[in-house]
Short mmCIF file of C-alpha atoms in Angstrom, two decimals:
data_model
loop_
_atom_site.label_atom_id
_atom_site.label_comp_id
_atom_site.label_asym_id
_atom_site.label_seq_id
_atom_site.Cartn_x
_atom_site.Cartn_y
_atom_site.Cartn_z
CA MET J 1 0.02 -0.05 -0.02
CA LEU J 2 1.29 3.37 -0.98
CA ARG J 3 1.63 5.71 1.96
CA LEU J 4 1.96 9.40 1.36
CA PRO J 5 3.31 11.81 3.93
CA LYS J 6 0.53 13.60 5.77
CA LEU J 7 1.39 17.02 4.35
CA ARG J 8 1.64 15.87 0.80
CA LYS J 9 -1.61 13.96 1.16
CA PHE J 10 -3.30 17.11 2.52
CA LEU J 11 -1.90 19.24 -0.48
CA LEU J 12 -3.33 16.65 -2.90
CA ILE J 13 -6.80 16.76 -1.31
CA LEU J 14 -6.65 20.59 -1.37
CA LEU J 15 -5.49 20.57 -4.89
CA PHE J 16 -8.50 18.47 -6.00
CA THR J 17 -11.18 20.10 -3.78
CA LEU J 18 -10.20 23.86 -4.18
CA PRO J 19 -11.50 24.01 -7.75
CA LEU J 20 -14.75 22.38 -6.75
CA ILE J 21 -15.20 24.87 -3.90
CA ILE J 22 -14.37 27.75 -6.28
CA ILE J 23 -16.85 26.39 -8.88
CA GLY J 24 -19.49 25.95 -6.25
CA LEU J 25 -18.99 29.52 -5.11
CA PHE J 26 -19.05 30.74 -8.59
CA PHE J 27 -22.37 29.01 -9.52
CA SER J 28 -23.99 29.79 -6.16
CA ASN J 29 -23.29 33.47 -6.90
CA PHE J 30 -24.67 33.21 -10.44
CA ALA J 31 -27.74 31.48 -8.93
CA SER J 32 -28.09 34.18 -6.38
CA ALA J 33 -30.23 36.93 -7.85
CA SER J 34 -29.05 39.67 -5.45
CA VAL J 35 -28.52 43.03 -7.10
CA ILE J 36 -25.92 45.53 -5.97
CA ILE J 37 -25.77 48.90 -7.59
CA THR J 38 -22.24 50.19 -8.12
CA ASN J 39 -22.98 53.38 -10.03
CA VAL J 40 -25.82 55.87 -10.76
CA GLU J 41 -25.43 58.15 -13.87
CA PHE J 42 -27.92 61.03 -14.43
CA ILE J 43 -29.05 60.94 -18.10
CA GLY J 44 -31.52 63.73 -18.14
CA GLN J 45 -34.92 65.13 -17.16
CA ALA J 46 -38.37 66.10 -18.48
CA THR J 47 -40.96 68.17 -17.05
CA LEU J 48 -44.66 68.62 -17.37
CA PRO J 49 -46.31 71.97 -16.53
CA THR J 50 -48.74 72.35 -13.65
CA GLY J 51 -52.21 72.81 -15.00
CA LEU J 52 -51.72 70.42 -17.87
CA SER J 53 -55.14 68.97 -18.91
CA PHE J 54 -55.38 65.58 -20.34
CA GLN J 55 -58.56 63.60 -20.98
CA ASN J 56 -60.63 65.98 -18.99
CA THR J 57 -58.52 65.77 -15.93
CA GLU J 58 -55.68 67.84 -14.48
CA LEU J 59 -52.51 65.75 -14.76
CA GLY J 60 -50.59 66.13 -11.54
CA GLY J 61 -50.01 64.95 -8.08
CA LEU J 62 -47.90 61.96 -9.42
CA SER J 63 -46.57 60.47 -6.21
CA GLY J 64 -45.75 56.96 -7.54
CA ILE J 65 -44.73 55.25 -10.65
CA THR J 66 -44.34 51.63 -11.83
CA TYR J 67 -42.90 50.11 -15.10
CA ASP J 68 -44.63 47.69 -17.50
CA ALA J 69 -41.60 46.06 -19.32
CA LYS J 70 -43.94 43.88 -21.46
CA ASN J 71 -45.59 46.98 -23.03
CA ASN J 72 -42.85 49.53 -22.45
CA LEU J 73 -45.33 51.72 -20.49
CA TYR J 74 -45.34 53.56 -17.16
CA TYR J 75 -48.19 53.89 -14.73
CA ALA J 76 -48.17 56.96 -12.47
CA ILE J 77 -50.61 57.41 -9.46
CA SER J 78 -52.15 60.80 -8.66
CA ASP J 79 -52.71 61.66 -5.10
CA ASP J 80 -55.56 63.93 -5.96
CA ARG J 81 -58.25 63.15 -3.33
CA GLY J 82 -60.93 63.22 -5.69
CA GLU J 83 -61.21 67.05 -5.53
CA LYS J 84 -60.12 67.75 -9.20
CA ALA J 85 -61.09 64.36 -10.75
CA PRO J 86 -61.80 60.83 -9.43
CA ALA J 87 -58.84 58.73 -7.90
CA ARG J 88 -56.92 57.68 -10.99
CA PHE J 89 -53.52 56.66 -12.46
CA TYR J 90 -52.00 57.83 -15.83
CA THR J 91 -50.27 55.78 -18.46
CA LEU J 92 -47.18 57.49 -19.78
CA LYS J 93 -44.74 56.71 -22.58
CA ILE J 94 -41.07 57.48 -21.72
CA ASP J 95 -38.71 57.17 -24.56
CA LEU J 96 -35.07 56.31 -23.42
CA SER J 97 -34.01 54.80 -26.86
CA LYS J 98 -31.41 57.50 -27.30
CA GLY J 99 -29.84 57.01 -23.88
CA LYS J 100 -31.09 60.47 -22.70
CA LEU J 101 -34.38 61.93 -21.46
CA THR J 102 -35.77 65.30 -22.70
CA ASN J 103 -39.18 67.03 -22.50
CA LYS J 104 -40.36 65.47 -25.81
CA ASP J 105 -39.62 62.00 -24.53
CA VAL J 106 -42.54 61.87 -22.05
CA ILE J 107 -46.04 61.53 -23.43
CA PRO J 108 -49.26 60.86 -21.47
CA VAL J 109 -51.36 58.27 -23.47
CA GLY J 110 -54.09 57.18 -20.92
CA VAL J 111 -55.88 57.86 -17.77
CA THR J 112 -57.73 55.15 -15.61
CA ASN J 113 -60.08 55.82 -12.65
CA LEU J 114 -59.90 53.53 -9.76
CA LEU J 115 -63.25 51.98 -8.68
CA ASN J 116 -64.39 50.87 -5.22
CA ALA J 117 -65.83 47.54 -4.19
CA ASN J 118 -69.15 48.68 -5.67
CA ASN J 119 -67.53 49.47 -8.99
CA GLN J 120 -68.04 53.18 -8.48
CA PRO J 121 -65.41 55.98 -8.34
CA PHE J 122 -64.19 56.73 -4.81
CA ALA J 123 -66.06 59.53 -3.13
CA PRO J 124 -64.08 62.78 -2.91
CA THR J 125 -61.74 63.09 0.18
CA THR J 126 -61.79 59.32 1.01
CA THR J 127 -58.56 58.37 -0.68
CA ASP J 128 -54.96 59.62 -0.71
CA THR J 129 -53.36 57.32 -3.22
CA GLU J 130 -49.61 57.72 -3.08
CA GLY J 131 -47.87 54.51 -4.50
CA ILE J 132 -48.32 52.03 -7.26
CA ALA J 133 -46.92 48.58 -8.09
CA LEU J 134 -47.63 46.35 -11.12
CA THR J 135 -48.04 42.67 -10.90
CA ASN J 136 -47.45 39.96 -13.58
CA GLN J 137 -51.21 39.37 -13.59
CA ASP J 138 -52.22 42.72 -15.18
CA THR J 139 -53.25 44.14 -11.85
CA ILE J 140 -51.84 47.07 -9.76
CA PHE J 141 -51.63 47.56 -5.92
CA VAL J 142 -52.18 50.96 -4.73
CA PRO J 143 -51.84 52.28 -1.10
CA SER J 144 -54.04 55.08 0.36
CA GLU J 145 -52.76 57.09 3.33
CA GLY J 146 -56.27 57.55 4.85
CA ASP J 147 -57.00 60.57 6.92
CA THR J 148 -56.44 60.54 10.69
CA ASP J 149 -58.44 63.71 11.39
CA LYS J 150 -61.59 62.15 9.87
CA LEU J 151 -60.63 58.53 11.11
CA ILE J 152 -60.47 57.20 7.54
CA ASN J 153 -58.33 54.18 7.62
CA PRO J 154 -55.29 53.63 5.26
CA PHE J 155 -55.69 50.81 2.68
CA ILE J 156 -53.67 48.75 0.20
CA GLN J 157 -55.94 47.49 -2.58
CA GLU J 158 -55.46 45.50 -5.79
CA PHE J 159 -57.03 46.86 -8.92
CA ALA J 160 -57.44 45.55 -12.52
CA LEU J 161 -55.05 47.34 -14.66
CA ALA J 162 -57.42 47.80 -17.64
CA SER J 163 -60.64 48.68 -15.80
CA GLY J 164 -59.54 50.05 -12.44
CA LYS J 165 -61.97 47.63 -10.62
CA THR J 166 -61.08 46.61 -7.20
CA ILE J 167 -59.95 42.91 -6.95
CA SER J 168 -58.71 42.54 -3.26
CA THR J 169 -57.87 44.36 -0.13
CA LEU J 170 -54.92 43.70 2.22
CA THR J 171 -55.42 43.58 5.94
CA ILE J 172 -53.80 46.51 7.65
CA PRO J 173 -52.52 45.64 11.31
CA ASP J 174 -54.36 47.46 14.06
CA ARG J 175 -51.12 49.36 15.26
CA TYR J 176 -51.28 51.23 11.95
CA LEU J 177 -54.87 52.37 12.11
CA PRO J 178 -55.96 56.01 13.16
CA ASP J 179 -56.61 56.50 16.90
CA PRO J 180 -59.41 58.96 18.16
CA GLN J 181 -57.14 59.87 20.95
CA LYS J 182 -54.05 60.08 18.69
CA GLN J 183 -52.07 57.77 20.96
CA LYS J 184 -51.15 55.28 18.27
CA GLY J 185 -51.32 54.65 14.58
CA ILE J 186 -50.24 56.68 11.57
CA ARG J 187 -49.72 60.30 11.39
CA ASN J 188 -51.78 62.31 9.03
CA ASN J 189 -50.25 62.43 5.52
CA LEU J 190 -47.28 60.51 6.76
CA SER J 191 -48.48 57.01 6.17
CA PHE J 192 -48.25 54.50 3.31
CA GLU J 193 -46.57 56.40 0.44
CA SER J 194 -44.26 53.61 -0.76
CA LEU J 195 -45.12 50.31 -2.50
CA THR J 196 -43.08 47.71 -4.36
CA ILE J 197 -43.29 44.08 -5.39
CA THR J 198 -40.39 41.63 -5.41
CA PRO J 199 -39.47 40.39 -8.96
CA ASN J 200 -40.75 36.81 -7.99
CA GLN J 201 -44.07 38.33 -7.24
CA LYS J 202 -44.16 36.70 -3.77
CA PHE J 203 -43.92 39.74 -1.58
CA LEU J 204 -45.18 43.27 -1.38
CA PHE J 205 -43.49 45.96 0.70
CA THR J 206 -44.70 49.22 1.96
CA ALA J 207 -43.58 51.63 4.60
CA THR J 208 -44.83 54.53 6.67
CA GLU J 209 -43.33 57.90 5.54
CA ASN J 210 -42.62 58.73 9.22
CA ALA J 211 -42.89 56.91 12.55
CA LEU J 212 -46.16 55.66 13.94
CA ILE J 213 -47.22 57.75 16.89
CA GLN J 214 -46.24 55.16 19.42
CA ASP J 215 -42.86 54.52 17.88
CA GLY J 216 -41.28 57.95 18.02
CA THR J 217 -41.45 61.47 16.74
CA ALA J 218 -42.07 62.82 13.30
CA ALA J 219 -38.94 64.14 11.49
CA LYS J 220 -37.98 67.71 12.29
CA PRO J 221 -34.93 69.75 11.44
CA GLY J 222 -31.75 67.74 12.42
CA VAL J 223 -33.86 64.76 13.58
CA GLY J 224 -34.95 61.64 11.45
CA SER J 225 -37.86 59.40 12.15
CA PRO J 226 -38.16 55.62 12.74
CA CYS J 227 -40.41 54.38 9.98
CA ARG J 228 -41.74 50.85 9.74
CA ILE J 229 -41.35 48.72 6.60
CA LEU J 230 -44.17 46.30 6.35
CA GLU J 231 -43.90 42.98 4.30
CA TYR J 232 -46.86 41.07 2.84
CA ASN J 233 -46.98 37.62 1.57
CA LEU J 234 -48.94 37.93 -1.79
CA LEU J 235 -49.76 34.14 -1.67
CA THR J 236 -51.80 34.52 1.56
CA LYS J 237 -52.41 38.38 1.31
CA GLN J 238 -51.33 38.62 4.89
CA PRO J 239 -48.72 40.82 6.61
CA GLU J 240 -45.76 38.93 7.86
CA GLN J 241 -42.66 40.94 8.87
CA GLU J 242 -41.83 44.54 9.92
CA PHE J 243 -38.61 46.34 9.95
CA LEU J 244 -37.18 49.46 11.35
CA TYR J 245 -36.16 52.00 8.74
CA GLN J 246 -34.50 55.14 10.24
CA THR J 247 -34.64 58.20 7.99
CA GLN J 248 -31.63 60.50 7.66
CA PRO J 249 -31.64 63.68 9.76
CA VAL J 250 -31.67 66.84 7.50
CA THR J 251 -30.81 70.26 8.72
CA PRO J 252 -31.83 73.32 6.62
CA LEU J 253 -29.11 75.73 5.88
CA PHE J 254 -31.68 78.52 5.48
CA ASN J 255 -35.29 78.30 6.24
CA PRO J 256 -37.02 81.62 6.28
CA THR J 257 -40.60 80.01 6.02
CA GLY J 258 -40.16 77.76 8.91
CA LYS J 259 -41.75 74.97 6.99
CA PHE J 260 -40.15 71.61 7.06
CA ALA J 261 -41.29 68.10 6.00
CA SER J 262 -39.00 64.94 5.70
CA GLY J 263 -39.75 61.27 4.99
CA LEU J 264 -39.57 58.06 3.09
CA PRO J 265 -41.80 58.32 0.16
CA ASP J 266 -40.99 55.28 -1.96
CA LEU J 267 -39.08 51.79 -2.21
CA LEU J 268 -38.16 49.76 -5.14
CA ALA J 269 -37.47 46.13 -4.76
CA LEU J 270 -34.18 45.26 -6.44
CA ASP J 271 -34.37 41.47 -6.15
CA ASN J 272 -35.86 38.67 -4.05
CA GLU J 273 -33.03 38.75 -1.46
CA GLY J 274 -34.03 41.79 0.50
CA HIS J 275 -32.38 44.54 -1.35
CA PHE J 276 -34.02 47.88 -2.32
CA LEU J 277 -33.67 51.34 -3.44
CA SER J 278 -35.19 53.99 -1.30
CA ILE J 279 -35.61 57.83 -1.79
CA GLU J 280 -35.80 60.15 1.19
CA ARG J 281 -37.14 63.54 0.38
CA SER J 282 -37.13 66.69 2.62
CA PHE J 283 -38.77 70.08 1.93
CA THR J 284 -36.35 72.50 3.89
CA GLY J 285 -38.39 75.81 3.45
CA LEU J 286 -36.33 76.81 0.49
CA GLY J 287 -36.16 73.88 -1.92
CA PHE J 288 -35.90 70.11 -1.68
CA THR J 289 -33.26 67.65 -0.43
CA VAL J 290 -33.52 64.13 -2.09
CA PHE J 291 -31.34 61.19 -1.18
CA LEU J 292 -31.17 57.77 -3.04
CA PHE J 293 -30.15 54.82 -0.91
CA GLN J 294 -29.53 51.13 -1.38
CA VAL J 295 -31.31 49.16 1.52
CA ASP J 296 -30.51 45.76 2.80
CA LEU J 297 -32.84 43.92 5.10
CA ASP J 298 -30.08 41.28 6.01
CA ASP J 299 -29.79 40.97 9.74
CA ALA J 300 -32.48 43.57 10.41
CA THR J 301 -34.70 42.78 13.34
CA ASN J 302 -38.34 41.56 12.74
CA ILE J 303 -40.37 44.01 14.85
CA ARG J 304 -43.73 42.53 13.99
CA ASN J 305 -44.51 41.65 17.50
CA LEU J 306 -43.61 45.12 18.93
CA ASP J 307 -46.63 47.35 18.94
CA SER J 308 -44.35 50.26 20.06
CA ILE J 309 -40.66 50.64 19.34
CA ALA J 310 -40.38 53.37 21.92
CA LYS J 311 -41.55 51.15 24.73
CA GLY J 312 -39.05 48.39 23.92
CA ASP J 313 -35.30 48.22 24.13
CA ILE J 314 -34.33 50.14 21.04
CA SER J 315 -30.63 49.10 21.42
CA LYS J 316 -31.64 45.45 20.69
CA ILE J 317 -33.41 46.35 17.39
CA LYS J 318 -31.26 46.36 14.35
CA PRO J 319 -32.47 48.70 11.63
CA VAL J 320 -32.18 47.95 7.95
CA LYS J 321 -28.84 48.89 6.47
CA LYS J 322 -28.64 51.88 4.22
CA LYS J 323 -25.96 52.94 1.86
CA LEU J 324 -26.11 56.33 0.19
CA LEU J 325 -25.89 55.96 -3.55
CA LEU J 326 -26.67 59.69 -4.61
CA ASP J 327 -27.40 63.06 -3.04
CA LEU J 328 -29.55 64.55 -5.80
CA ARG J 329 -28.52 68.02 -4.79
CA THR J 330 -25.30 67.40 -6.66
CA LEU J 331 -27.22 67.30 -9.98
CA ASP J 332 -27.38 70.28 -12.21
CA VAL J 333 -31.14 70.56 -11.94
CA SER J 334 -33.57 72.30 -9.61
CA LEU J 335 -35.14 69.56 -7.71
CA ASP J 336 -38.89 69.32 -7.17
CA ASN J 337 -40.99 67.06 -4.78
CA ILE J 338 -39.53 63.71 -5.73
CA GLU J 339 -41.87 60.96 -4.39
CA GLY J 340 -41.75 57.91 -6.79
CA LEU J 341 -39.13 55.64 -8.41
CA THR J 342 -39.22 52.67 -10.66
CA TRP J 343 -37.19 50.54 -12.92
CA GLY J 344 -37.11 51.90 -16.54
CA ALA J 345 -36.43 50.47 -19.96
CA LYS J 346 -33.13 48.82 -20.59
CA LEU J 347 -30.79 51.21 -22.49
CA SER J 348 -29.02 50.39 -25.75
CA ASP J 349 -25.99 49.21 -23.92
CA GLY J 350 -27.96 46.76 -21.92
CA GLN J 351 -27.70 48.64 -18.55
CA PRO J 352 -30.91 49.21 -16.69
CA SER J 353 -32.48 52.53 -16.19
CA LEU J 354 -34.16 54.30 -13.15
CA ILE J 355 -37.00 56.69 -13.22
CA LEU J 356 -37.83 59.29 -10.53
CA ILE J 357 -41.04 61.33 -10.61
CA SER J 358 -42.34 64.36 -8.50
CA ASP J 359 -45.55 65.30 -7.08
CA ASN J 360 -46.29 68.96 -8.05
CA ASN J 361 -48.96 69.31 -5.39
CA PHE J 362 -50.97 71.02 -8.18
CA ASN J 363 -49.04 74.23 -7.14
CA ARG J 364 -48.42 76.61 -9.94
CA LEU J 365 -44.91 77.24 -8.53
CA GLN J 366 -44.04 73.60 -8.99
CA GLN J 367 -44.00 71.05 -11.95
CA THR J 368 -44.07 67.41 -12.65
CA GLN J 369 -40.34 66.49 -12.83
CA ILE J 370 -39.16 63.10 -14.26
CA LEU J 371 -35.55 62.30 -13.69
CA ALA J 372 -33.73 59.38 -15.54
CA PHE J 373 -30.66 57.48 -14.45
CA LYS J 374 -28.44 54.70 -15.91
CA LEU J 375 -27.52 52.06 -13.30
CA LYS J 376 -24.49 49.96 -13.16
CA ILE J 377 -25.08 46.62 -11.50
CA GLU J 378 -22.29 44.44 -10.01
CA SER J 379 -22.04 41.12 -11.99
CA PRO J 380 -22.05 37.85 -10.08
CA LEU J 381 -18.53 37.23 -11.49
CA THR J 382 -17.21 40.52 -10.01
CA ARG J 383 -18.94 39.78 -6.78
CA LEU J 384 -17.30 36.29 -6.70
CA LEU J 385 -13.76 37.76 -7.35
CA ARG J 386 -14.43 40.48 -4.71
CA ARG J 387 -15.34 37.96 -2.04
CA LEU J 388 -12.40 35.89 -2.99
CA ARG J 389 -10.25 39.09 -2.99
CA ILE J 390 -8.99 38.30 -6.53
CA PRO J 391 -8.29 41.33 -8.68
CA ASN J 392 -10.98 41.60 -11.52
CA ILE J 393 -8.52 42.24 -14.52
CA PRO J 394 -10.33 43.17 -17.58
#
C-alpha cells in the first residue's frame, strides 16, 4: 500500500477540492439574484407643467410610478383626493432609446379611474393614493394614506389594470390604524406612500413615511424618524414581517418660511434577497433635499411583535442597513418634490435605467419632474472575485 506523507496527502486533497469549492461558489453566486448597484449616472430630465389638462383631468400629483416592461409603458398614480377628478392613474410613454431623457420623450397616453368595491369612483376626500406597483397578472396594487383627522383608515388594494376595478384588499395591522385619541397609529399624511413588489411576485412591501405615533417622533430639522417597513406575503395576502427604517436627519441651511417636511416616500425592490432602493425627500423651506439609498434587510430585526418601538429596548433592534448612492442636490437641476421611483427600460448598452417622478402638489410654483438615470449593477463574477479578494482584470 502506498503511504503518502500527511502534508503531501493534504496538499493533494486541497488541489482536487479547491477547484470544486471555487466552482461551487461561482455558480452559487450566479444562482443568487441579489442586485448590488455600483454606479448611478444621471441621463436627463423632463418636466410637465402644472395645470396640464389630459382627457378632462388635470395631470398632476404624481406620487408613485411603476414600469410595465412587457408593453414598455409606465403607470403613475395621482394623489388627488378626488377634488379635481376621481382617484386615478396615468399611463405614460417615456422614450429612453437615445440614452437620454428630454421633455419631448414623455407623453401621456391614458388615464384610468380607480373604482371601489361597488364599481363606483371613490367619493371625494376618501382616498389619498400615493404609491403603485404592477403585478404579472395585469393588476396593480395601490396604497392610500387615509385621513387621521376624519378617522379614515389607510388601505392597500389591488385593482385591474385595464378597468380600475377593485380585486382585493390587504389587511392593515391594528397598530397602523388611526386612533381617536391620537395615542397610536399613523400620522396624518405620513402613512403608506411607498409600494413595491419583489421580482418573483411573492412579496409586497410598503412603509410609513414617518414613525407611527407610538414608535417615536415625526421628522424635524436635524432629527430623522423611525419608520416601519411592512412586508406582505402575496400568496396569503397577509402581513408577515416588519422592519425599522431610520430616515436621515436633515438640517436646513436657511429656512425663512419655517416649514419643514421629511420622510420616506418610496421603495423599489431590486431582487428577491431583501435589497431595495429608497428615496428620502425633505422640504427645507427653500427647496428640496433628495437622497437615493440602497437598502438591505439582511440582519434587520423583525419587529412585527412590537406594537411600540419606543416602549421596547431600542438598542436590541437592528434597523435595515442603508448605503447612500446619490445626493440629488449634486445634480445640475432644480429639484422638485420627488416622491416615486421605478425601474425603467433597458438602455441600448444593456444597462438598466431608473426613473424618478415628482408630485407637483397642483401648485403653480411647481412642476411634474421626471428624472432618468443609468444604473451599473455588479455582476455575479465580479462579486465572486471580490469575495475571494481576486483582482478583476479586464
